[in-house]
Short mmCIF file of C-alpha atoms in Angstrom, two decimals:
data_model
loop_
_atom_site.label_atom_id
_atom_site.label_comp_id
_atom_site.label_asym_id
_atom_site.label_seq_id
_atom_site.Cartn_x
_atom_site.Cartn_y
_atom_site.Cartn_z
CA UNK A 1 0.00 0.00 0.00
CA UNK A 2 2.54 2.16 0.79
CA UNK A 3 4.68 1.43 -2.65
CA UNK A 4 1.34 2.15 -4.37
CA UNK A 5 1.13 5.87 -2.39
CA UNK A 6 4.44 6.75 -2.99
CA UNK A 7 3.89 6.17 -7.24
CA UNK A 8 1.11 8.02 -7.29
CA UNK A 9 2.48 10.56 -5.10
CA UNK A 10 5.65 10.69 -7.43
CA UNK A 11 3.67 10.63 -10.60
CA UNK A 12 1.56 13.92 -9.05
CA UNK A 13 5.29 15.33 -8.32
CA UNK A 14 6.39 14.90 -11.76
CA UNK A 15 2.88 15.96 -13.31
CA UNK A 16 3.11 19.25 -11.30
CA UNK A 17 7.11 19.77 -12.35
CA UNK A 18 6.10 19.84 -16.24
CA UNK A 19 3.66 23.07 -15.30
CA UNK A 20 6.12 24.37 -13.61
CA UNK A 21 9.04 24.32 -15.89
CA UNK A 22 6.48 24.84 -19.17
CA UNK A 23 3.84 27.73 -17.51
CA UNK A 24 3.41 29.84 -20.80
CA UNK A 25 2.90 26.82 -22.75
CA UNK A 26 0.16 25.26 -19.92
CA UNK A 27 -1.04 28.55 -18.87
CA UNK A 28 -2.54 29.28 -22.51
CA UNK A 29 -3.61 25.59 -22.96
CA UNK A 30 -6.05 25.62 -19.76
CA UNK A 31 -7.26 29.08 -20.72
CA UNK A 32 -8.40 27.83 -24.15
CA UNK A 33 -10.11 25.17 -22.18
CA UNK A 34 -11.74 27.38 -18.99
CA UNK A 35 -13.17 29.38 -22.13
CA UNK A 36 -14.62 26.31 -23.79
CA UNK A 37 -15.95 25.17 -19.84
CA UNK A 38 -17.79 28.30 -19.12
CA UNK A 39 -19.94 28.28 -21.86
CA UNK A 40 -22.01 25.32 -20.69
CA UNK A 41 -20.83 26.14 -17.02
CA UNK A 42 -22.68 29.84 -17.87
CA UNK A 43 -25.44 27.85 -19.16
CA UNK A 44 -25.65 25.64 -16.35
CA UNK A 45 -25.95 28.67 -14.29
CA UNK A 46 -28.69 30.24 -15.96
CA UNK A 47 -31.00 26.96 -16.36
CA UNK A 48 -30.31 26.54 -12.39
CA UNK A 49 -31.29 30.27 -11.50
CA UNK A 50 -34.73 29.94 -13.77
CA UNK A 51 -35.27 26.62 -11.95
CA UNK A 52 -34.78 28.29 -8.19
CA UNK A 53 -37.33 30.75 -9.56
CA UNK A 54 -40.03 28.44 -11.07
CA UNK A 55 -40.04 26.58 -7.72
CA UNK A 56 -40.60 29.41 -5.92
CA UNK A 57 -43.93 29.98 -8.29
CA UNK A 58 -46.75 28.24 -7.79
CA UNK A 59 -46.86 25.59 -9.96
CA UNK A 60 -50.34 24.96 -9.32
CA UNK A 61 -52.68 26.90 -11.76
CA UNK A 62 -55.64 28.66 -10.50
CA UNK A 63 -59.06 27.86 -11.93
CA UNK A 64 -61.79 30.22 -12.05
CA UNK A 65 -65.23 29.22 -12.26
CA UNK A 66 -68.12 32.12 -13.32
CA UNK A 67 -71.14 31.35 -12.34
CA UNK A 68 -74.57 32.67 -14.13
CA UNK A 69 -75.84 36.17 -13.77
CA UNK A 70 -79.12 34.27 -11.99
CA UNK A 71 -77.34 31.70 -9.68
CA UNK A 72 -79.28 32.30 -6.45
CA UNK A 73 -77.37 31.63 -3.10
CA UNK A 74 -78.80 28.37 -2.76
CA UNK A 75 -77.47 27.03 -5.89
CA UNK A 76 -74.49 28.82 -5.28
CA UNK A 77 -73.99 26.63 -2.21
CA UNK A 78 -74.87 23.28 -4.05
CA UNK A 79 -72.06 24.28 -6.88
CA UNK A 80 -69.82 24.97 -4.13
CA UNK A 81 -70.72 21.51 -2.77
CA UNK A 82 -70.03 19.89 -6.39
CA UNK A 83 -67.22 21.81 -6.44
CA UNK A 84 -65.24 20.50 -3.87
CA UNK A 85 -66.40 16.76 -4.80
CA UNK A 86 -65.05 17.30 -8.44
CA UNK A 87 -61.53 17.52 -6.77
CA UNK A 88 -62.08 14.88 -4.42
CA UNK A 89 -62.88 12.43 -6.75
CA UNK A 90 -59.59 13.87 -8.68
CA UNK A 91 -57.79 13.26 -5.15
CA UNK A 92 -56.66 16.71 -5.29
CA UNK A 93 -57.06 18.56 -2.10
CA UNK A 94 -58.15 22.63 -3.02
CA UNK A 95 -58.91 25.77 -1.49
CA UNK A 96 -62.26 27.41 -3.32
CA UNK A 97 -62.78 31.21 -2.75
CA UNK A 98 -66.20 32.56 -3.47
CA UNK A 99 -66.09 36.09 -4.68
CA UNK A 100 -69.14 37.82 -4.70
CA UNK A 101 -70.11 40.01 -7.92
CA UNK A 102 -70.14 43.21 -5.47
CA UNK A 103 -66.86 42.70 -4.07
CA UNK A 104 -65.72 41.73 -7.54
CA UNK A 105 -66.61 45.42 -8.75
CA UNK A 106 -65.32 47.22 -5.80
CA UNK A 107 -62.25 45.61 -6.25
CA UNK A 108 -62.75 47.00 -10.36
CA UNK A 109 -63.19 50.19 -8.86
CA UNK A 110 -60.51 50.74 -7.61
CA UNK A 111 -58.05 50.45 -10.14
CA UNK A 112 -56.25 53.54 -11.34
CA UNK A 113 -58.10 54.80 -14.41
CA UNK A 114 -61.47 52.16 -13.90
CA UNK A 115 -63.37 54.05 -11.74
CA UNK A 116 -65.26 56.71 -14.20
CA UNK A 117 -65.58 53.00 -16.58
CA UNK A 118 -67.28 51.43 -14.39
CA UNK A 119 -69.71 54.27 -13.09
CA UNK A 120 -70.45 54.37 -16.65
CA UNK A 121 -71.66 50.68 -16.94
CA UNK A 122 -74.59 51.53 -14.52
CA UNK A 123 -75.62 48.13 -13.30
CA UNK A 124 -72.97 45.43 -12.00
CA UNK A 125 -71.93 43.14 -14.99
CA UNK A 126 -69.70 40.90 -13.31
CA UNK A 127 -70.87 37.57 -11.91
CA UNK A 128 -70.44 35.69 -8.72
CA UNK A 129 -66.98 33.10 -8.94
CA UNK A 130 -65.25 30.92 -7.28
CA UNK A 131 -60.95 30.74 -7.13
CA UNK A 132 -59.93 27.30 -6.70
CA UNK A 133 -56.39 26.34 -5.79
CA UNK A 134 -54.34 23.01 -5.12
CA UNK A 135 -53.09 22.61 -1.78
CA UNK A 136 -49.61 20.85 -1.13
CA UNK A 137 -49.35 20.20 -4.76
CA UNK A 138 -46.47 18.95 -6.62
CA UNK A 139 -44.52 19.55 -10.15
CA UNK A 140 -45.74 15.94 -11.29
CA UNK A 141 -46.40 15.27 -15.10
CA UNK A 142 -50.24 14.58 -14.50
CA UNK A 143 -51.24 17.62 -12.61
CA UNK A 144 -52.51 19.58 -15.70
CA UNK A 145 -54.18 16.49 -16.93
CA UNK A 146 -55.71 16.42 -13.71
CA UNK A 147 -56.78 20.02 -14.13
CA UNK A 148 -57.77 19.91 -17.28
CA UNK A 149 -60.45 16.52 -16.71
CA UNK A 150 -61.80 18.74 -13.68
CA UNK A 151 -62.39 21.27 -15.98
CA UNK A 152 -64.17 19.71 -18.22
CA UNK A 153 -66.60 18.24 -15.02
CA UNK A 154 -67.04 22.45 -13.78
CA UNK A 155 -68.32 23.06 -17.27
CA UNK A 156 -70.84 20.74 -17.01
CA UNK A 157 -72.67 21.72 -13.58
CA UNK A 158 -75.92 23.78 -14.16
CA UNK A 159 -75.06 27.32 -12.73
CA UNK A 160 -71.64 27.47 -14.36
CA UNK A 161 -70.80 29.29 -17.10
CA UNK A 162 -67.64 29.67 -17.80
CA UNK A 163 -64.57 27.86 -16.59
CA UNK A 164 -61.10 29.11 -17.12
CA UNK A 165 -57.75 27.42 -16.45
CA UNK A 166 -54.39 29.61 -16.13
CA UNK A 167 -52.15 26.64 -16.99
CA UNK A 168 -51.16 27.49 -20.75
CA UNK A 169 -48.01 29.72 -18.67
CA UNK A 170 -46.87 26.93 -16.83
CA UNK A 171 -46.72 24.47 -20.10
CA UNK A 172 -44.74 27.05 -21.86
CA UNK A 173 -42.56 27.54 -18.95
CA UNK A 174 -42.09 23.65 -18.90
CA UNK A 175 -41.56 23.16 -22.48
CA UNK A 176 -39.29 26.27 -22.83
CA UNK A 177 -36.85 24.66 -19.67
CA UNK A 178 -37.47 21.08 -22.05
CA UNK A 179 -35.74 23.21 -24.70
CA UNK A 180 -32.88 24.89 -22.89
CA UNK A 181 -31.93 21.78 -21.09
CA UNK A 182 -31.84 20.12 -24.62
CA UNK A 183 -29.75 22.20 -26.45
CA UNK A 184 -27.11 22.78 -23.17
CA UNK A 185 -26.77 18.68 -23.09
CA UNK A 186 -25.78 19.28 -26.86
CA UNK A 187 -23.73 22.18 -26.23
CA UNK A 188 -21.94 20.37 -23.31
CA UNK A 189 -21.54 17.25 -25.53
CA UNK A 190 -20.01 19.34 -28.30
CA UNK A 191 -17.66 21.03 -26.27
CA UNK A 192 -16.53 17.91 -24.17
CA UNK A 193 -14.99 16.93 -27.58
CA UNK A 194 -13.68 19.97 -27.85
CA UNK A 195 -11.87 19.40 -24.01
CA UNK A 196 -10.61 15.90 -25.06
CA UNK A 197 -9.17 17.19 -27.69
CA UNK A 198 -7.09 20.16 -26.75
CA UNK A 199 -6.17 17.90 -23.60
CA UNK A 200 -4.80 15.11 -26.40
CA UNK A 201 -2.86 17.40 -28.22
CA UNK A 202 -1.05 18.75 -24.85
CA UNK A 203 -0.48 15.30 -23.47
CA UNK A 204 1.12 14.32 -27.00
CA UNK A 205 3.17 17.11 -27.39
CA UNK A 206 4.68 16.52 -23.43
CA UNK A 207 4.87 12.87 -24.46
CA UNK A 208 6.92 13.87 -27.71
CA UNK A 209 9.65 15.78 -25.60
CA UNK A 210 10.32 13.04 -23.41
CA UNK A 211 9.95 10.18 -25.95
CA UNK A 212 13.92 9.54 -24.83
CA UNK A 213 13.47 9.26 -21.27
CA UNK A 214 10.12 7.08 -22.59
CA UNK A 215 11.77 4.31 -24.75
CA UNK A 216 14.92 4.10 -22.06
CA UNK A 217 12.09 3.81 -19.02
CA UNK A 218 10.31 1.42 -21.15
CA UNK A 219 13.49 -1.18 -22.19
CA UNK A 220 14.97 -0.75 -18.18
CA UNK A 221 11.59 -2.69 -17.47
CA UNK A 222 9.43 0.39 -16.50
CA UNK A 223 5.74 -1.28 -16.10
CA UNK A 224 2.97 0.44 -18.65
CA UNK A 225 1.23 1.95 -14.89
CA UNK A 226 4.57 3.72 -14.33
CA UNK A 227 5.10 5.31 -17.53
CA UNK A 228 1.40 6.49 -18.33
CA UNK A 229 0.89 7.45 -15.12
CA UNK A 230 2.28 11.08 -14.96
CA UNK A 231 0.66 11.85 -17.62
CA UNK A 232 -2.95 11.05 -16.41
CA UNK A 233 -2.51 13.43 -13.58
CA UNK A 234 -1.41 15.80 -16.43
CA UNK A 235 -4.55 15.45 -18.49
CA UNK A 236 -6.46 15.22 -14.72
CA UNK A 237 -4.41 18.30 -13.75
CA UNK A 238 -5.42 20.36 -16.85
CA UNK A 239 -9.23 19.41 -16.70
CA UNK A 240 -9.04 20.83 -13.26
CA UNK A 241 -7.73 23.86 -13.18
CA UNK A 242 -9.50 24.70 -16.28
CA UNK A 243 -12.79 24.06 -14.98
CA UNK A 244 -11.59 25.99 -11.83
CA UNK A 245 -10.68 29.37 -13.90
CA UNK A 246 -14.23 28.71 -15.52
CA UNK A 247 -16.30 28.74 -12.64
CA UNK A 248 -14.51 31.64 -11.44
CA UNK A 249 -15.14 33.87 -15.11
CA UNK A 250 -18.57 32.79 -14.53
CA UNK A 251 -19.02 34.24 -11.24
CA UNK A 252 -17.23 37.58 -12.28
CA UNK A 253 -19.70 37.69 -14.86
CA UNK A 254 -22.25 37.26 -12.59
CA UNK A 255 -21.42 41.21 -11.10
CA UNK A 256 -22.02 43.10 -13.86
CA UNK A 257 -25.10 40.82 -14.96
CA UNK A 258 -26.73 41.41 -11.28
CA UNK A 259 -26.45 45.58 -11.75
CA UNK A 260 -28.92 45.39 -14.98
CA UNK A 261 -31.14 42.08 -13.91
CA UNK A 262 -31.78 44.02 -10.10
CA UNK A 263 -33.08 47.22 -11.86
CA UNK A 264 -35.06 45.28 -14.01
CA UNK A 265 -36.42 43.02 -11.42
CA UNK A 266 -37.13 46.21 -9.23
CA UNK A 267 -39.48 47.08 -11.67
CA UNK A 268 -41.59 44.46 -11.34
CA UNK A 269 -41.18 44.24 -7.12
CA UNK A 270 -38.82 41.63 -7.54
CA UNK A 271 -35.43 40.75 -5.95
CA UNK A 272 -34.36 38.30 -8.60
CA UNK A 273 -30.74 38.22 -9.11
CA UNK A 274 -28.01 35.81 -10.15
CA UNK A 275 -26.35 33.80 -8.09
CA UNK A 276 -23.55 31.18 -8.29
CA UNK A 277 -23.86 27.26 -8.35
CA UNK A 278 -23.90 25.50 -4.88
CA UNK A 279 -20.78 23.68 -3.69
CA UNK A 280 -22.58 20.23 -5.09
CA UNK A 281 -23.04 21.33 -8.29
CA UNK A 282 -19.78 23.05 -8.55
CA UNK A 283 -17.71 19.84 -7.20
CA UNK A 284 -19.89 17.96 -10.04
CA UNK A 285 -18.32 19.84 -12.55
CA UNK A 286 -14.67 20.16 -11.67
CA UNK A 287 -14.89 15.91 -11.20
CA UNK A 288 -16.94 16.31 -14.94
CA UNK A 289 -13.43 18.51 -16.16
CA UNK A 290 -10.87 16.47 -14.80
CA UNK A 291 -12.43 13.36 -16.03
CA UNK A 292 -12.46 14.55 -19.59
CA UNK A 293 -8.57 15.56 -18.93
CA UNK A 294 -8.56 12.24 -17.77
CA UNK A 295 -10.07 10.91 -21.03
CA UNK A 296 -8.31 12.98 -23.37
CA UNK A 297 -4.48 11.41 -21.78
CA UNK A 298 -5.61 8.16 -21.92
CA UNK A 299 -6.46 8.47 -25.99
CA UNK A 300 -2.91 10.21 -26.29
CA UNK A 301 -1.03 8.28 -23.94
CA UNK A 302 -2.34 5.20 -25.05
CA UNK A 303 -1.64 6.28 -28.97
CA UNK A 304 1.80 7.03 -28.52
CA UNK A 305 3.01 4.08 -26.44
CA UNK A 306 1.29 1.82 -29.32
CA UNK A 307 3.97 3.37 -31.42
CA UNK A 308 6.33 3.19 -29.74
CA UNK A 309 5.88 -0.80 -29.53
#
C-alpha cells in the first residue's frame, strides 16, 4: 500500500514539475479550455437560477369558475358543494374562494383609471366566482391532466358558465426549460470533444519531448502503470484547473449581470438576481473537467506508447 502511495504521489510530483518548468505553454492551454468550460458552465448557471425561480412559483394553476348572472345563493352553495367533490374524486385537495359580484366590482373600482368606466356601466356586470387552488401540490407530469379533466366536469354543472384554467403559462414555462436543457446537453456534448481534444494534443506534445526518457524507461523494465501514469494526472491536472478558472469567469460575470437584472427586477417588485452554483453542483463539474482531462491522456497516452511498440 505504501509502494502504491508513494507512485502516485511521485507521478503527481512529476505531473506538477512539467507546469512548472512549461507555464506559458500550460497557462494558454487551460485558458483555451476554462473558455470552452464556461460556456455550458454559464449555461448551467442560468438553467439553475430559472429553476430556483419556477419553484418558488406556484406551480399549481388557478381555476376560475363564473357562475350565471341568476345563480341564487342556494345554488351557489350546491355548486360549491359539487365543487369540492369534483376535486375529491380527482384526489386533489383545493382551497375554493367565493367572490361575490359586489366585491368583484369594488375591487374593479378601484383600479387607477377604472373608476369613471365602471360608473359608466350603470348596473354590476360581473358575476359571482369561485378561485380554486391546489393545496400541497407537486410539479408531477399529471397535474394539468388532472386540471384539465376537472375542468371539463365544472363546465358541465348547471349554474356554471364559464370555466377558465391559467395553466397554458406553466406548459410554456415547462416546455421552454425542455428546450434549454436540450440544447445545453448538446452544447456540453459538443464542447466535451472539444476538451478531449485540446487535452490530447497537450499530453502528445509533453509525451513527444520526453519520448527519450520514454523508450529508455520502457526497455529498463518500467511497467505500462509507471510510464502512463504522470501523464494522467497531467490530463487530470489540466481538466481541473481549467474548470476551476471557468467557474470563477462565470461568477465575475455574474457582477455586472446582477447591476442590470436588479433594476429590471425592481421594476416588477422583484429581488431576482443571479447567483452562483452551490458547492454540489460546482464539485460535479470540476470531477466532470478532470475526467475529460482524464479521457483525453488516456487516448494520447495510449496512442503514442502503441507506437512506440
Amino acid at each position: 500500500m505504501n509502494i502504491w502511495f508513494t507512485n502516485h504521489i511521485n507521478a503527481i510530483g512529476n505531473a506538477l514539475g512539467q507546469f512548472r518548468r512549461s507555464p506559458g505553454h500550460f497557462f494558454f492551454n487551460i485558458l483555451v479550455l476554462a473558455m470552452t468550460l464556461a460556456l455550458p458552465f454559464g449555461g448551467i448557471t442560468l438553467l439553475d437560477n430559472i429553476q430556483s425561480v419556477t419553484r418558488q412559483l406556484s406551480v399549481s394553476p388557478e381555476t376560475s369558475v363564473f357562475l350565471k348572472a341568476d345563480t341564487s345563493p342556494a345554488d351557489a352553495a350546491v355548486t360549491e358543494q359539487s365543487i369540492t367533490r369534483i376535486f375529491q374524486e380527482e384526489n386533489q385537495n383545493i382551497e375554493l374562494v367565493f367572490i361575490a359580484k359586489d366585491a368583484a366590482l369594488q375591487s374593479l373600482q378601484k383600479k387607477t383609471g377604472l373608476a369613471d368606466v365602471v360608473d359608466s356601466l350603470g348596473s354590476n356586470p360581473l358575476p359571482d366566482s369561485y378561485i380554486i387552488r391546489l393545496k400541497d401540490s407537486t410539479d408531477s407530469r399529471n397535474l394539468s391532466t388532472q386540471i384539465e379533466s376537472a375542468a371539463t366536469q365544472l363546465q358541465k354543472i348547471p349554474s356554471v358558465d364559464k370555466v377558465q384554467v391559467d395553466s397554458d403559462w406553466t406548459k410554456r414555462l415547462a416546455a421552454l426549460l425542455s428546450v434549454m436543457r436540450m440544447g445545453l446537453l448538446f452544447l456540453a456534448i459538443v464542447l466535451s470533444v472539444v476538451v478531449i481534444v485540446v487535452t490530447f494534443n497537450t499530453v502528445r506534445l509533453q509525451v513527444l519531448m520526453h519520448l527519450d526518457e520514454i523508450t529508455v524507461s520502457w526497455h529498463i523494465g518500467a511497467s505500462r502503470a509507471y510510464i502512463r501514469r504522470p501523464f494522467y494526472y497531467m490530463g487530470i491536472f489540466l481538466g481541473l484547473f481549467s474548470g476551476i478558472i471557468a467557474l470563477v469567469l462565470i461568477d465575475l460575470c455574474l457582477y455586472p449581470f446582477n447591476t442590470v437584472i436588479i433594476e429590471l427586477a425592481q421594476l416588477y417588485g422583484s429581488s431576482f438576481q443571479l447567483t452562483p452554483l452551490g458547492p454540489l453542483v460546482s464539485a460535479i463539474l470540476l470531477a466532470g473537467s478532470a475526467a475529460l482531462g482524464w479521457l483525453g491522456a488516456i487516448l494520447s497516452v495510449n496512442r503514442q506508447l502503441w507506437k512506440i511498440n
